[in-house]
Amino acid sequence: MTTDTAGAPPSVVLIDANHAARLVVEQLLADEGVTVHAYARGGEAIRAMDGGVTADLVLVSRHLPDMEAVEVLRRLRALPGRAVLPVILITGDGDDVRRMHALEGGFTDVLLRDRPDHLLPHLRTLLQRHGVQQRARILLVEDSPTMASTTAEALAPLAVEVVAVGDAAAALQRLDAQPFDLVIIDVVLPGPLSGLGLLSALRSRRDDLAELPVLAYSGYDEQARRLEMLRRGANDYLSKPVDADELRARVGNLVRYWRLLQQVRRQYAELARVAVTDALTGLYNRHMLDDLGSRYVHRAWRTGEPLTVMMLDLDHFKAINDQYGHDRGDDVLRAAAQRLKEQVRPDDLLVRFGGEEFALLLPRLGAADAPAQAERLRAALAVRPLAGLPVTVSVGACVWEPPPERARQAEGFASEALRQLLKRADEALYRAKHRGRDRAEIESVADLRP
């Protein structure tokens, strides 16, 4: 069974007899994308809500022509499904004692009429919660069709998609097939895996599903069972029969937690990408060379396979900047980076070393093949213009072929070996420049000592 309630913008009921003040708040709400149902009298608003007008939040003025705000609150709480609806009192009285009485009387919060901007934090929290919930997909693992239907109906006001399955095996298949924001698990399930077993299977995974929020529920409200579910990694626990308002509140909190975690992960991944990426060319930068380069050296030493390090420098690049400007020079660098990317293998490491200089690490490329690869790279840049300009490149390469007898090296050897290989390649590049540019110079080395 799948339920999918169409999303709609959040809705606010505004009850205020002051026409001018009501217009100010209405505009504030409308600017935030909220549907506003405005009324001048409390009885009118109560009848509308009893007749089907929906609301995620109610704003009510203290004094109304037909009743006081506290009476609106009392009658509102008596309506089906409105017992926990947030109700904010709007008043011109800033007396702290009156404010405390209002909060003790059941109002969610109290806002001063002369500071409508203080409504924005409440409003934006509502919008955030509403938007997150509307996009959420929930997996309900419940073997009772009646209970599954009841739970899905209770979640319908959140405008979430609920996918229901009857056992743990089907749940695991669904989780592998599509993304979910929350799993609701009945503790007692048929089949080899109980709800506790399903929870353990999730928490033992090595992917993102290991941290997917889980709400466990059961008709057996035993402390030992509840504690064991929590110890195994359940984020929350409810007892059947489930109160619909409490279920929605807990589900909303868990979905927001998951979405926030995903957002933090995305931001961290983007920061990590930016930290190792050259902004101009999109290639890796020196930081990634320092990090991955040592691993390339360590692997070559461990396997005995050759490793070639190349340094490439665009010829007469300063003249391009001087004659055509730095913007054109940047275009040339981007084009050169793209041309080089087309010539390297998937496991080669290509980085922008700095300025117009690039570094390239080529695992398993030995002395027999390095000259031909260096020539291919040189020719690839010279064969046609870069950003409309004829450009050549000089290449220096150092081929490292570890000796057959390789002793265990001290910690730090790989970093020092990489430094030496880059230095030898740079010296070869200098020779290529000195001998006329637009050429490649190759040297080989077997013994690298820290």
Short mmCIF file of C-alpha atoms in Angstrom, two decimals:
data_model
loop_
_atom_site.label_atom_id
_atom_site.label_comp_id
_atom_site.label_asym_id
_atom_site.label_seq_id
_atom_site.Cartn_x
_atom_site.Cartn_y
_atom_site.Cartn_z
CA MET A 1 0.00 0.00 0.00
CA THR A 2 1.27 3.46 -0.89
CA THR A 3 -0.33 6.74 0.05
CA ASP A 4 0.74 9.99 -1.52
CA THR A 5 -0.99 13.21 -0.50
CA ALA A 6 -0.47 16.09 -2.90
CA GLY A 7 1.59 18.88 -1.38
CA ALA A 8 0.13 22.31 -0.70
CA PRO A 9 1.55 25.50 0.80
CA PRO A 10 1.26 25.87 4.58
CA SER A 11 -1.92 27.47 5.83
CA VAL A 12 -2.48 29.98 8.65
CA VAL A 13 -5.77 31.07 10.22
CA LEU A 14 -5.61 34.71 11.32
CA ILE A 15 -8.30 35.99 13.72
CA ASP A 16 -8.12 39.74 14.35
CA ALA A 17 -10.84 42.41 14.42
CA ASN A 18 -8.32 45.19 13.75
CA HIS A 19 -8.55 45.54 9.97
CA ALA A 20 -5.33 47.54 9.50
CA ALA A 21 -3.29 45.23 11.73
CA ARG A 22 -4.78 42.19 10.02
CA LEU A 23 -3.67 43.49 6.62
CA VAL A 24 -0.09 43.94 7.87
CA VAL A 25 0.12 40.36 9.11
CA GLU A 26 -1.64 39.02 6.00
CA GLN A 27 0.96 40.66 3.79
CA LEU A 28 3.78 39.34 5.96
CA LEU A 29 2.39 35.82 5.62
CA ALA A 30 1.72 36.11 1.90
CA ASP A 31 5.30 37.27 1.29
CA GLU A 32 6.48 33.98 2.80
CA GLY A 33 4.25 31.90 0.51
CA VAL A 34 1.60 31.07 3.11
CA THR A 35 -2.12 30.61 2.44
CA VAL A 36 -4.01 32.94 4.82
CA HIS A 37 -7.57 32.49 6.06
CA ALA A 38 -8.43 35.79 7.79
CA TYR A 39 -11.43 36.37 10.09
CA ALA A 40 -12.59 39.30 12.22
CA ARG A 41 -14.61 37.21 14.72
CA GLY A 42 -13.72 34.12 16.72
CA GLY A 43 -16.99 32.30 16.08
CA GLU A 44 -16.62 32.77 12.35
CA ALA A 45 -13.12 31.23 12.42
CA ILE A 46 -14.22 28.28 14.60
CA ARG A 47 -17.12 27.49 12.28
CA ALA A 48 -14.84 27.66 9.24
CA MET A 49 -12.31 25.30 10.80
CA ASP A 50 -15.04 22.95 11.94
CA GLY A 51 -16.28 22.97 8.36
CA GLY A 52 -12.98 21.89 6.86
CA VAL A 53 -10.65 24.91 6.65
CA THR A 54 -7.19 23.55 7.36
CA ALA A 55 -4.46 25.33 9.28
CA ASP A 56 -0.91 24.61 10.33
CA LEU A 57 -0.91 27.59 12.68
CA VAL A 58 -3.52 29.89 14.26
CA LEU A 59 -2.91 33.56 15.12
CA VAL A 60 -5.57 35.11 17.34
CA SER A 61 -5.93 38.58 18.82
CA ARG A 62 -6.57 38.80 22.56
CA HIS A 63 -9.78 40.83 22.21
CA LEU A 64 -12.46 40.00 19.64
CA PRO A 65 -16.00 41.35 19.19
CA ASP A 66 -17.72 38.08 20.10
CA MET A 67 -15.33 36.36 22.53
CA GLU A 68 -11.92 36.49 24.17
CA ALA A 69 -8.94 34.70 22.67
CA VAL A 70 -8.90 32.17 25.52
CA GLU A 71 -12.43 31.11 24.51
CA VAL A 72 -11.29 30.69 20.91
CA LEU A 73 -8.46 28.50 22.20
CA ARG A 74 -10.84 26.39 24.32
CA ARG A 75 -13.31 25.83 21.49
CA LEU A 76 -10.55 25.21 18.98
CA ARG A 77 -8.96 22.52 21.16
CA ALA A 78 -12.33 20.75 21.27
CA LEU A 79 -12.48 20.36 17.48
CA PRO A 80 -11.52 16.94 16.06
CA GLY A 81 -7.84 16.83 15.12
CA ARG A 82 -7.08 20.30 16.52
CA ALA A 83 -6.02 19.38 20.04
CA VAL A 84 -2.33 20.11 19.45
CA LEU A 85 -2.55 22.76 16.73
CA PRO A 86 -0.14 25.63 17.56
CA VAL A 87 -2.05 28.77 18.56
CA ILE A 88 -0.19 32.07 18.99
CA LEU A 89 -1.76 34.96 20.89
CA ILE A 90 -1.39 38.48 19.46
CA THR A 91 -1.65 41.21 22.07
CA GLY A 92 -0.73 44.83 22.63
CA ASP A 93 -0.07 44.19 26.31
CA GLY A 94 3.58 43.49 27.05
CA ASP A 95 3.01 42.74 30.74
CA ASP A 96 5.10 39.70 31.70
CA VAL A 97 2.52 38.40 34.17
CA ARG A 98 -0.22 38.41 31.54
CA ARG A 99 2.14 36.74 29.08
CA MET A 100 2.92 33.95 31.55
CA HIS A 101 -0.79 33.46 32.23
CA ALA A 102 -1.42 33.12 28.50
CA LEU A 103 1.33 30.50 28.11
CA GLU A 104 0.10 28.62 31.18
CA GLY A 105 -3.40 28.74 29.69
CA GLY A 106 -2.32 26.77 26.64
CA PHE A 107 -1.20 29.29 24.01
CA THR A 108 1.89 28.17 22.13
CA ASP A 109 3.47 31.63 22.27
CA VAL A 110 2.62 35.30 22.72
CA LEU A 111 3.54 38.02 20.20
CA LEU A 112 3.27 41.77 20.67
CA ARG A 113 1.07 43.53 18.13
CA ASP A 114 3.64 46.28 17.51
CA ARG A 115 6.32 43.72 16.55
CA PRO A 116 4.80 41.64 13.74
CA ASP A 117 8.34 40.87 12.52
CA HIS A 118 8.71 38.61 15.59
CA LEU A 119 6.28 36.30 13.83
CA LEU A 120 8.86 35.46 11.16
CA PRO A 121 10.86 32.89 13.18
CA HIS A 122 7.66 30.93 13.88
CA LEU A 123 6.60 31.26 10.29
CA ARG A 124 9.90 30.16 8.79
CA THR A 125 10.09 27.16 11.12
CA LEU A 126 6.61 26.22 9.96
CA LEU A 127 7.61 26.62 6.31
CA GLN A 128 10.75 24.55 6.78
CA ARG A 129 8.87 21.78 8.54
CA HIS A 130 6.10 21.82 5.96
CA GLY A 131 8.47 21.71 2.99
CA VAL A 132 10.60 18.91 4.44
CA GLN A 133 7.61 16.76 5.30
CA GLN A 134 5.98 17.16 1.90
CA ARG A 135 9.04 15.74 0.20
CA ALA A 136 9.49 12.85 2.63
CA ARG A 137 9.11 9.16 1.84
CA ILE A 138 8.45 6.82 4.75
CA LEU A 139 8.75 3.03 4.79
CA LEU A 140 6.18 1.44 7.10
CA VAL A 141 6.97 -2.15 8.09
CA GLU A 142 3.72 -3.52 9.53
CA ASP A 143 2.20 -6.97 9.03
CA SER A 144 -1.34 -5.89 9.98
CA PRO A 145 -3.10 -4.28 6.98
CA THR A 146 -5.55 -2.57 9.35
CA MET A 147 -2.77 -1.05 11.46
CA ALA A 148 -0.80 -0.09 8.35
CA SER A 149 -3.86 1.72 6.96
CA THR A 150 -4.50 3.47 10.27
CA THR A 151 -0.88 4.63 10.52
CA ALA A 152 -0.83 5.86 6.93
CA GLU A 153 -4.06 7.80 7.50
CA ALA A 154 -2.62 9.39 10.62
CA LEU A 155 0.38 10.58 8.58
CA ALA A 156 -1.73 11.88 5.68
CA PRO A 157 -1.88 15.48 6.99
CA LEU A 158 1.92 15.66 6.70
CA ALA A 159 1.63 15.17 2.92
CA VAL A 160 4.29 12.45 3.01
CA GLU A 161 4.51 9.37 0.85
CA VAL A 162 4.01 6.19 2.87
CA VAL A 163 5.14 2.85 1.42
CA ALA A 164 3.89 -0.11 3.47
CA VAL A 165 5.36 -3.64 3.47
CA GLY A 166 4.50 -6.62 5.63
CA ASP A 167 7.84 -8.13 6.63
CA ALA A 168 11.54 -7.43 7.10
CA ALA A 169 12.68 -9.10 3.86
CA ALA A 170 10.37 -6.90 1.78
CA ALA A 171 11.57 -3.86 3.75
CA LEU A 172 15.21 -4.57 2.94
CA GLN A 173 14.37 -4.98 -0.74
CA ARG A 174 12.54 -1.65 -0.78
CA LEU A 175 15.38 0.12 1.00
CA ASP A 176 17.84 -1.13 -1.61
CA ALA A 177 15.53 -0.08 -4.45
CA GLN A 178 14.66 3.52 -3.52
CA PRO A 179 15.59 6.21 -0.98
CA PHE A 180 13.60 6.76 2.20
CA ASP A 181 13.70 9.40 4.93
CA LEU A 182 12.38 7.27 7.79
CA VAL A 183 11.49 3.67 8.62
CA ILE A 184 8.63 2.86 11.00
CA ILE A 185 9.04 -0.71 12.27
CA ASP A 186 6.57 -2.87 14.13
CA VAL A 187 8.56 -4.76 16.73
CA VAL A 188 6.67 -8.01 16.09
CA LEU A 189 6.99 -9.13 12.46
CA PRO A 190 6.47 -12.49 10.73
CA GLY A 191 9.34 -14.33 9.08
CA PRO A 192 12.98 -15.02 10.01
CA LEU A 193 13.65 -11.38 10.94
CA SER A 194 11.65 -9.66 13.67
CA GLY A 195 11.52 -5.89 14.00
CA LEU A 196 14.58 -6.13 16.25
CA GLY A 197 16.37 -8.20 13.61
CA LEU A 198 15.50 -5.71 10.88
CA LEU A 199 16.83 -2.88 13.01
CA SER A 200 20.07 -4.78 13.62
CA ALA A 201 20.40 -5.49 9.89
CA LEU A 202 20.08 -1.78 9.13
CA ARG A 203 22.52 -0.62 11.77
CA SER A 204 25.16 -3.14 10.66
CA ARG A 205 25.24 -1.88 7.07
CA ARG A 206 28.21 0.03 5.69
CA ASP A 207 26.26 2.60 3.69
CA ASP A 208 24.02 5.57 4.49
CA LEU A 209 21.17 3.26 5.49
CA ALA A 210 23.06 2.48 8.68
CA GLU A 211 22.07 5.93 9.95
CA LEU A 212 18.55 6.11 8.52
CA PRO A 213 16.20 7.14 11.35
CA VAL A 214 13.97 4.38 12.71
CA LEU A 215 10.78 4.79 14.71
CA ALA A 216 9.82 1.53 16.43
CA TYR A 217 6.35 0.84 17.71
CA SER A 218 4.59 -2.07 19.35
CA GLY A 219 1.40 -3.13 21.08
CA TYR A 220 3.51 -4.77 23.77
CA ASP A 221 4.64 -1.88 25.92
CA GLU A 222 7.31 -3.75 27.86
CA GLN A 223 10.25 -1.79 29.20
CA ALA A 224 12.77 -4.52 28.32
CA ARG A 225 11.57 -4.67 24.71
CA ARG A 226 11.53 -0.88 24.41
CA LEU A 227 15.02 -0.49 25.86
CA GLU A 228 16.42 -3.21 23.62
CA MET A 229 15.08 -1.48 20.50
CA LEU A 230 16.64 1.77 21.65
CA ARG A 231 19.93 0.04 22.46
CA ARG A 232 19.98 -1.53 18.99
CA GLY A 233 19.71 1.91 17.42
CA ALA A 234 16.03 2.92 17.20
CA ASN A 235 15.77 6.71 17.26
CA ASP A 236 12.35 6.73 18.92
CA TYR A 237 9.67 4.39 20.24
CA LEU A 238 5.86 4.51 20.45
CA SER A 239 3.32 2.21 21.98
CA LYS A 240 0.15 1.08 20.23
CA PRO A 241 -2.51 2.30 19.93
CA VAL A 242 -0.60 5.27 18.54
CA ASP A 243 -1.86 8.79 19.14
CA ALA A 244 -2.04 10.42 15.68
CA ASP A 245 -0.81 13.84 16.81
CA GLU A 246 2.13 12.36 18.70
CA LEU A 247 3.00 10.13 15.74
CA ARG A 248 3.04 13.11 13.37
CA ALA A 249 5.18 15.15 15.74
CA ARG A 250 7.74 12.39 16.19
CA VAL A 251 7.81 11.56 12.49
CA GLY A 252 8.30 15.24 11.65
CA ASN A 253 11.25 15.50 14.04
CA LEU A 254 12.94 12.38 12.68
CA VAL A 255 12.48 13.42 9.06
CA ARG A 256 13.96 16.84 9.82
CA TYR A 257 16.89 15.19 11.58
CA TRP A 258 17.58 13.02 8.53
CA ARG A 259 17.27 15.89 6.09
CA LEU A 260 19.59 18.03 8.20
CA LEU A 261 22.12 15.18 8.33
CA GLN A 262 21.94 14.82 4.55
CA GLN A 263 22.40 18.56 4.11
CA VAL A 264 25.46 18.55 6.37
CA ARG A 265 26.89 15.63 4.40
CA ARG A 266 26.38 17.44 1.11
CA GLN A 267 27.98 20.58 2.47
CA TYR A 268 30.92 18.60 3.83
CA ALA A 269 31.37 16.83 0.50
CA GLU A 270 31.28 20.14 -1.34
CA LEU A 271 33.80 21.69 1.05
CA ALA A 272 36.04 18.65 0.62
CA ARG A 273 35.74 18.93 -3.17
CA VAL A 274 36.54 22.64 -3.15
CA ALA A 275 39.52 22.07 -0.87
CA VAL A 276 41.21 19.75 -3.40
CA THR A 277 40.00 21.28 -6.67
CA ASP A 278 41.54 24.07 -8.70
CA ALA A 279 38.78 26.63 -9.21
CA LEU A 280 39.95 27.71 -12.67
CA THR A 281 40.54 24.40 -14.43
CA GLY A 282 38.48 21.96 -12.37
CA LEU A 283 41.55 19.72 -11.98
CA TYR A 284 42.87 18.55 -8.63
CA ASN A 285 45.18 21.02 -6.89
CA ARG A 286 48.47 20.69 -4.99
CA HIS A 287 46.67 19.51 -1.84
CA MET A 288 45.38 16.43 -3.64
CA LEU A 289 48.80 15.82 -5.15
CA ASP A 290 50.33 15.78 -1.68
CA ASP A 291 47.63 13.44 -0.39
CA LEU A 292 47.19 10.97 -3.25
CA GLY A 293 50.70 11.22 -4.63
CA SER A 294 52.19 9.50 -1.58
CA ARG A 295 49.69 6.67 -2.03
CA TYR A 296 50.79 6.24 -5.65
CA VAL A 297 54.41 6.02 -4.50
CA HIS A 298 53.56 3.57 -1.72
CA ARG A 299 51.64 1.33 -4.12
CA ALA A 300 54.51 1.34 -6.63
CA TRP A 301 56.97 0.38 -3.92
CA ARG A 302 54.69 -2.35 -2.57
CA THR A 303 53.92 -3.91 -5.98
CA GLY A 304 57.24 -3.23 -7.71
CA GLU A 305 55.41 -1.60 -10.62
CA PRO A 306 56.89 1.51 -12.26
CA LEU A 307 55.59 5.00 -11.64
CA THR A 308 56.18 7.95 -13.97
CA VAL A 309 55.93 11.54 -12.78
CA MET A 310 55.62 14.29 -15.39
CA MET A 311 55.76 18.06 -15.18
CA LEU A 312 54.21 20.04 -18.06
CA ASP A 313 54.58 23.77 -18.60
CA LEU A 314 52.89 25.90 -21.28
CA ASP A 315 55.54 27.67 -23.35
CA HIS A 316 55.69 31.48 -23.40
CA PHE A 317 52.53 31.76 -21.30
CA LYS A 318 53.55 35.12 -19.85
CA ALA A 319 53.53 36.54 -23.37
CA ILE A 320 49.92 35.38 -23.79
CA ASN A 321 48.87 37.21 -20.65
CA ASP A 322 50.82 40.31 -21.64
CA GLN A 323 49.46 40.43 -25.19
CA TYR A 324 45.89 39.17 -24.78
CA GLY A 325 45.12 39.75 -21.10
CA HIS A 326 44.64 37.46 -18.14
CA ASP A 327 41.08 36.51 -19.08
CA ARG A 328 42.32 35.06 -22.36
CA GLY A 329 45.15 33.41 -20.48
CA ASP A 330 42.60 31.78 -18.15
CA ASP A 331 40.73 30.49 -21.21
CA VAL A 332 43.94 28.94 -22.49
CA LEU A 333 44.59 27.24 -19.15
CA ARG A 334 41.07 25.80 -19.05
CA ALA A 335 41.39 24.53 -22.62
CA ALA A 336 44.80 22.99 -21.86
CA ALA A 337 43.42 21.24 -18.79
CA GLN A 338 40.56 19.79 -20.81
CA ARG A 339 42.90 18.66 -23.59
CA LEU A 340 45.16 16.91 -21.08
CA LYS A 341 42.20 15.22 -19.34
CA GLU A 342 41.27 13.67 -22.68
CA GLN A 343 44.72 12.08 -22.97
CA VAL A 344 45.15 10.48 -19.53
CA ARG A 345 43.92 7.16 -18.17
CA PRO A 346 41.23 6.93 -15.46
CA ASP A 347 43.72 6.11 -12.71
CA ASP A 348 46.29 8.74 -13.72
CA LEU A 349 46.50 11.71 -11.37
CA LEU A 350 46.45 15.07 -13.19
CA VAL A 351 46.74 18.26 -11.13
CA ARG A 352 47.30 21.92 -11.73
CA PHE A 353 50.62 22.41 -10.02
CA GLY A 354 50.53 26.18 -10.16
CA GLY A 355 50.40 28.96 -12.74
CA GLU A 356 50.71 27.42 -16.19
CA GLU A 357 52.30 24.22 -14.85
CA PHE A 358 50.65 20.79 -14.53
CA ALA A 359 51.79 17.63 -12.76
CA LEU A 360 50.87 14.11 -13.82
CA LEU A 361 51.38 10.79 -12.04
CA LEU A 362 51.07 7.70 -14.24
CA PRO A 363 51.12 4.35 -12.39
CA ARG A 364 52.45 1.24 -14.17
CA LEU A 365 54.07 3.36 -16.91
CA GLY A 366 57.70 2.34 -17.30
CA ALA A 367 60.73 3.57 -19.21
CA ALA A 368 59.72 1.75 -22.40
CA ASP A 369 56.39 3.59 -22.70
CA ALA A 370 57.00 6.93 -20.98
CA PRO A 371 58.60 8.71 -24.00
CA ALA A 372 55.68 7.84 -26.27
CA GLN A 373 53.13 9.05 -23.68
CA ALA A 374 55.04 12.29 -23.13
CA GLU A 375 55.09 12.85 -26.90
CA ARG A 376 51.32 12.20 -27.12
CA LEU A 377 50.68 14.83 -24.46
CA ARG A 378 52.96 17.34 -26.14
CA ALA A 379 51.37 16.75 -29.55
CA ALA A 380 47.82 16.90 -28.15
CA LEU A 381 48.30 20.48 -27.02
CA ALA A 382 50.20 21.60 -30.13
CA VAL A 383 47.96 19.96 -32.74
CA ARG A 384 45.33 22.70 -32.68
CA PRO A 385 44.90 26.09 -30.94
CA LEU A 386 43.88 26.44 -27.32
CA ALA A 387 41.15 29.08 -26.90
CA GLY A 388 41.99 30.27 -30.41
CA LEU A 389 45.74 30.64 -29.79
CA PRO A 390 48.62 28.39 -30.90
CA VAL A 391 50.24 27.03 -27.74
CA THR A 392 52.99 24.50 -27.16
CA VAL A 393 54.06 22.66 -24.03
CA SER A 394 57.33 21.40 -22.61
CA VAL A 395 57.38 18.10 -20.72
CA GLY A 396 59.79 16.74 -18.15
CA ALA A 397 59.37 13.16 -16.88
CA CYS A 398 61.00 10.98 -14.28
CA VAL A 399 60.38 7.23 -14.49
CA TRP A 400 60.77 5.35 -11.22
CA GLU A 401 61.17 1.58 -11.38
CA PRO A 402 61.54 0.19 -7.84
CA PRO A 403 64.38 -2.34 -7.45
CA PRO A 404 63.52 -6.06 -7.25
CA GLU A 405 64.70 -6.30 -3.65
CA ARG A 406 62.61 -3.86 -1.64
CA ALA A 407 63.07 -3.56 2.12
CA ARG A 408 60.38 -2.19 4.37
CA GLN A 409 60.65 1.58 4.35
CA ALA A 410 60.37 3.91 7.29
CA GLU A 411 57.27 6.05 7.77
CA GLY A 412 57.45 9.17 5.64
CA PHE A 413 59.36 7.48 2.84
CA ALA A 414 56.51 7.89 0.33
CA SER A 415 56.20 11.64 0.88
CA GLU A 416 59.93 12.15 0.53
CA ALA A 417 60.10 9.89 -2.53
CA LEU A 418 57.28 11.88 -4.16
CA ARG A 419 59.16 15.10 -3.48
CA GLN A 420 62.27 13.66 -5.13
CA LEU A 421 60.35 12.41 -8.17
CA LEU A 422 58.70 15.80 -8.68
CA LYS A 423 62.08 17.48 -8.32
CA ARG A 424 63.66 15.15 -10.93
CA ALA A 425 60.74 15.71 -13.31
CA ASP A 426 61.03 19.46 -12.83
CA GLU A 427 64.74 19.30 -13.63
CA ALA A 428 63.90 17.37 -16.82
CA LEU A 429 61.33 20.06 -17.64
CA TYR A 430 63.99 22.72 -17.20
CA ARG A 431 66.20 20.87 -19.70
CA ALA A 432 63.32 20.73 -22.19
CA LYS A 433 62.86 24.49 -21.84
CA HIS A 434 66.58 25.12 -22.17
CA ARG A 435 66.81 22.96 -25.33
CA GLY A 436 64.19 24.90 -27.24
CA ARG A 437 60.75 24.15 -25.67
CA ASP A 438 57.92 22.19 -27.31
CA ARG A 439 59.70 18.95 -26.47
CA ALA A 440 59.90 16.23 -23.81
CA GLU A 441 62.89 15.16 -21.71
CA ILE A 442 62.84 11.82 -19.87
CA GLU A 443 65.03 10.38 -17.15
CA SER A 444 64.83 7.17 -15.12
CA VAL A 445 65.66 6.45 -11.52
CA ALA A 446 65.62 3.25 -9.45
CA ASP A 447 67.11 4.22 -6.11
CA LEU A 448 65.19 6.78 -4.05
CA ARG A 449 66.55 7.43 -0.60
CA PRO A 450 65.09 9.78 2.00
#
